[in-house]
Amino acid sequence: MITLRGLTKRYGDVLAVDSLDLEVRPGRVTGFLGPNGAGKSTTMRMVLGLDHPTSGRALVGGRPYRELDRPLHHVGAVLDARAVHPGRSGRAHLLALARTHRIPDRRVDDVLERVGLEGAARRRAGTFSLGMSQRLGIAAALLGDPGVLLFDEPVNGLDPDGVRWIRELMRELAGQGRTVFVSSHLMAEMQLTADHLVVIGRGRLIADAPLAEVLAHSAWTAVVVRSPHPEDLVTALAAEGAEVERAGPTELVVTGLGTERVGELAHRAGVVVHELRTRDASLEQAYRELTENAVQYTARDGERP
Amino acid sequence: MTPAPVVERPAGPRRALSDLAAAVSAEWVRLRSVRTTWWGAAAALALMCAVAPSVAVSTVSNAQNGTVPVAQVPAAEMAVYATLWVVQFVVIGLVLPVVTTEYSSGAVRASLQAVPVRWRLLAAKAVVTAGFAFVLGAVAASAGTVLAFAVMSHPYLAGYGTLEAGAAVVSVLRQGAYLALVAVTALGAGAALRSVAGALTALFLLVVGLPVMLLMMGGDTSVFWSERTLFVAGAAFMDTDLALGPVGIGPFSAGVVILCWSAAASAVGALVLARRDA
């Protein structure tokens, strides 16, 4: 479990992380969303004791990172896949990390096999593709068999197979009861991976809720009714407190009611219905609504959109 | 497979010491697994083997030509000459990447995740690089001494070089010790400045610029302080008159001076490492 209490990081005049309070719980994948520069990476670095908070605390299992006994057994993290000495082999990189914790060399070969790098492990890391570097980073994170895992933008630049592999890995790790905290700005991917979402913008917490709840709250989530005479249904729907929008001459978009209720009301009003379906919000849509007011770096004239 | 439970050890000096030993073992893996280390070691050996006999030849021919007083010269001093003027700079070049490449590649974040107590990471690096520099320096100095003596034993040069085993061993060990402390100083500078360029500049000024400037200024005060610089104290510590001329402090005081420099550099490096965000 990761706990943030009033976590704040200030760089000069810029408040990168602004009194963040948060609990990231085990047994599920928690997606950490926010625009670039929202403070996601800074927050993760503070959890790992790499950056010093200006104020507040970041705790892992109730303790600051640097007080953990043999921290790689508690926390594994993939921050920047390229952050490996380019002249050192992948295996030597892991071997050095293993030695700090007296983890046997056998475990190094196990994790290399787990991430499918056993064939390339003796090559210099500078020759690795991005996907291979990412796998090496994950091998390092898994080395100590930790209960908490942090991934910072793990699928950036990966091919579809790599993306799917990481998604399944994260699901599996969470399924084993571990805490999985993963930052991303790829919404479609997060929608497939995360159970719970934490959204920040300008360093502040915008949302901390289950994925399903975030999606349900989106204005995009609605029931679409197609009928030759939709106007006969509008009154009945409005009487139930639903919001109704005429999307076309034969189409209504209804928010605030489920398909079952809309169907019942149509039946009662004797309205012929040609189509009745839910329109699911994408996370992309829900996220945009959440962050609309919180985006720090909106495009200005002359800049790329 | 659920995560294995971690059996916590009580915090205290025993745990700290055990973690330091583990970190040292990790740093040795890091040092030996990059080519820079072995290229640097090979360069140090090759330069020693080139410079020490050359100095022997020039010293003896100078004596034969009457430009310097004729004297018996210990072969070990030829190795000291090479250590002071050449090998120590190779050692600096070998040691700096140990810390600066961690910053330039970002690998320091992985290192600090494994060893979050920051002084411990630097201490482990210092132990490993000092040990490596000591062994490298001692091996190179032995080779240089033997080669220089072999050259001076040639009939053309015969009669000037001496090789007294006890004194030679002491000299070899001192050269190793000097290079070990230079390595620690370089490591501290690298940790404090984080970039190879910055650290090299600082070390060049510290090792060469400062003593030369003070000696050029002349005057008792300047000379006094020049003898407290790494380079001049190094010459005194390795007990050579050949490399730099006579120095006004003894080997023991010179050793203390060098120790102070390396301690100061390490302290600054550790402070910066502890304070700054990685």
PDB file of N, CA and C in Angstrom, chain A residues 6 18-19 47-48 52 54 68 89 95 99 114 117-118 139 176 193 207 209 211 222 251 263 270 277 286 289 296 302:
ATOM      1  N   GLY A   6      -0.441  14.852   2.285  1.00  0.00           N
ATOM      2  CA  GLY A   6      -0.089  16.255   2.066  1.00  0.00           C
ATOM      3  C   GLY A   6       1.180  16.415   1.253  1.00  0.00           C
ATOM      4  N   ASP A  18       0.903  19.295  -5.341  1.00  0.00           N
ATOM      5  CA  ASP A  18       0.277  20.224  -4.415  1.00  0.00           C
ATOM      6  C   ASP A  18      -0.551  19.470  -3.375  1.00  0.00           C
ATOM      7  N   SER A  19      -0.012  19.298  -2.200  1.00  0.00           N
ATOM      8  CA  SER A  19      -0.643  18.616  -1.061  1.00  0.00           C
ATOM      9  C   SER A  19      -1.561  17.467  -1.475  1.00  0.00           C
ATOM     10  N   VAL A  47       7.802   8.879  -3.864  1.00  0.00           N
ATOM     11  CA  VAL A  47       7.457   7.612  -3.214  1.00  0.00           C
ATOM     12  C   VAL A  47       8.710   6.748  -3.050  1.00  0.00           C
ATOM     13  N   LEU A  48       9.594   6.816  -4.050  1.00  0.00           N
ATOM     14  CA  LEU A  48      10.800   5.988  -4.050  1.00  0.00           C
ATOM     15  C   LEU A  48      11.963   6.634  -3.306  1.00  0.00           C
ATOM     16  N   HIS A  52      13.150  14.672  -2.782  1.00  0.00           N
ATOM     17  CA  HIS A  52      12.729  15.037  -1.434  1.00  0.00           C
ATOM     18  C   HIS A  52      11.474  15.891  -1.514  1.00  0.00           C
ATOM     19  N   THR A  54       8.894  18.777  -0.642  1.00  0.00           N
ATOM     20  CA  THR A  54       9.005  20.070   0.020  1.00  0.00           C
ATOM     21  C   THR A  54       8.295  19.998   1.370  1.00  0.00           C
ATOM     22  N   LEU A  68      12.874   1.467   4.770  1.00  0.00           N
ATOM     23  CA  LEU A  68      12.534   0.063   4.514  1.00  0.00           C
ATOM     24  C   LEU A  68      13.782  -0.800   4.591  1.00  0.00           C
ATOM     25  N   SER A  89      26.049  -4.939 -19.478  1.00  0.00           N
ATOM     26  CA  SER A  89      25.065  -5.898 -19.977  1.00  0.00           C
ATOM     27  C   SER A  89      23.834  -5.878 -19.080  1.00  0.00           C
ATOM     28  N   LEU A  95      22.432  -8.065 -11.840  1.00  0.00           N
ATOM     29  CA  LEU A  95      23.301  -8.746 -10.879  1.00  0.00           C
ATOM     30  C   LEU A  95      23.749  -7.770  -9.781  1.00  0.00           C
ATOM     31  N   ARG A  99      22.937  -8.083  -5.852  1.00  0.00           N
ATOM     32  CA  ARG A  99      23.976  -8.168  -4.819  1.00  0.00           C
ATOM     33  C   ARG A  99      23.684  -7.244  -3.640  1.00  0.00           C
ATOM     34  N   ARG A 114      11.565 -14.611 -17.145  1.00  0.00           N
ATOM     35  CA  ARG A 114      10.184 -14.171 -16.981  1.00  0.00           C
ATOM     36  C   ARG A 114       9.824 -13.076 -17.983  1.00  0.00           C
ATOM     37  N   LEU A 117      14.019 -12.082 -21.731  1.00  0.00           N
ATOM     38  CA  LEU A 117      15.277 -11.444 -22.146  1.00  0.00           C
ATOM     39  C   LEU A 117      16.472 -12.392 -22.037  1.00  0.00           C
ATOM     40  N   GLU A 118      16.215 -13.660 -21.736  1.00  0.00           N
ATOM     41  CA  GLU A 118      17.341 -14.545 -21.436  1.00  0.00           C
ATOM     42  C   GLU A 118      18.347 -14.598 -22.592  1.00  0.00           C
ATOM     43  N   ALA A 139      12.190  -6.492 -15.302  1.00  0.00           N
ATOM     44  CA  ALA A 139      12.939  -7.555 -14.618  1.00  0.00           C
ATOM     45  C   ALA A 139      13.545  -7.016 -13.320  1.00  0.00           C
ATOM     46  N   GLN A 176      -2.396 -11.133  -7.868  1.00  0.00           N
ATOM     47  CA  GLN A 176      -1.661 -11.837  -6.814  1.00  0.00           C
ATOM     48  C   GLN A 176      -1.718 -11.067  -5.496  1.00  0.00           C
ATOM     49  N   THR A 193      -6.691  -1.626 -18.536  1.00  0.00           N
ATOM     50  CA  THR A 193      -5.783  -2.156 -17.519  1.00  0.00           C
ATOM     51  C   THR A 193      -6.221  -1.849 -16.091  1.00  0.00           C
ATOM     52  N   ALA A 207      -9.419  13.367  -9.211  1.00  0.00           N
ATOM     53  CA  ALA A 207     -10.331  12.252  -8.994  1.00  0.00           C
ATOM     54  C   ALA A 207      -9.578  11.082  -8.395  1.00  0.00           C
ATOM     55  N   ALA A 209     -11.164   7.363  -7.853  1.00  0.00           N
ATOM     56  CA  ALA A 209     -12.404   6.587  -7.902  1.00  0.00           C
ATOM     57  C   ALA A 209     -12.216   5.349  -8.761  1.00  0.00           C
ATOM     58  N   LEU A 211     -12.661   2.854 -11.805  1.00  0.00           N
ATOM     59  CA  LEU A 211     -12.803   3.125 -13.235  1.00  0.00           C
ATOM     60  C   LEU A 211     -14.273   3.205 -13.636  1.00  0.00           C
ATOM     61  N   ALA A 222     -24.844   7.405 -21.712  1.00  0.00           N
ATOM     62  CA  ALA A 222     -26.245   7.738 -21.972  1.00  0.00           C
ATOM     63  C   ALA A 222     -26.956   6.537 -22.574  1.00  0.00           C
ATOM     64  N   GLU A 251     -34.124  10.300 -33.073  1.00  0.00           N
ATOM     65  CA  GLU A 251     -33.197   9.785 -32.056  1.00  0.00           C
ATOM     66  C   GLU A 251     -33.165  10.674 -30.816  1.00  0.00           C
ATOM     67  N   GLY A 263     -36.910   1.561 -21.516  1.00  0.00           N
ATOM     68  CA  GLY A 263     -37.730   0.578 -22.228  1.00  0.00           C
ATOM     69  C   GLY A 263     -39.115   0.470 -21.627  1.00  0.00           C
ATOM     70  N   GLY A 270     -46.597   3.470 -25.071  1.00  0.00           N
ATOM     71  CA  GLY A 270     -47.003   2.904 -26.353  1.00  0.00           C
ATOM     72  C   GLY A 270     -46.198   3.450 -27.523  1.00  0.00           C
ATOM     73  N   ARG A 277     -30.207   1.374 -26.895  1.00  0.00           N
ATOM     74  CA  ARG A 277     -28.855   0.909 -26.534  1.00  0.00           C
ATOM     75  C   ARG A 277     -28.183   1.891 -25.587  1.00  0.00           C
ATOM     76  N   ALA A 286     -14.221  10.698 -20.530  1.00  0.00           N
ATOM     77  CA  ALA A 286     -14.407  10.993 -19.112  1.00  0.00           C
ATOM     78  C   ALA A 286     -13.227  11.792 -18.570  1.00  0.00           C
ATOM     79  N   GLU A 289     -13.303  15.435 -19.646  1.00  0.00           N
ATOM     80  CA  GLU A 289     -14.242  16.216 -18.828  1.00  0.00           C
ATOM     81  C   GLU A 289     -13.621  16.555 -17.477  1.00  0.00           C
ATOM     82  N   GLN A 296      -2.691  22.258 -17.351  1.00  0.00           N
ATOM     83  CA  GLN A 296      -1.754  23.337 -17.067  1.00  0.00           C
ATOM     84  C   GLN A 296      -1.207  23.955 -18.346  1.00  0.00           C
ATOM     85  N   GLY A 302       0.067  29.678 -32.208  1.00  0.00           N
ATOM     86  CA  GLY A 302       1.420  29.512 -32.734  1.00  0.00           C
ATOM     87  C   GLY A 302       2.076  28.241 -32.269  1.00  0.00           C
TER      88      GLY A 302
END
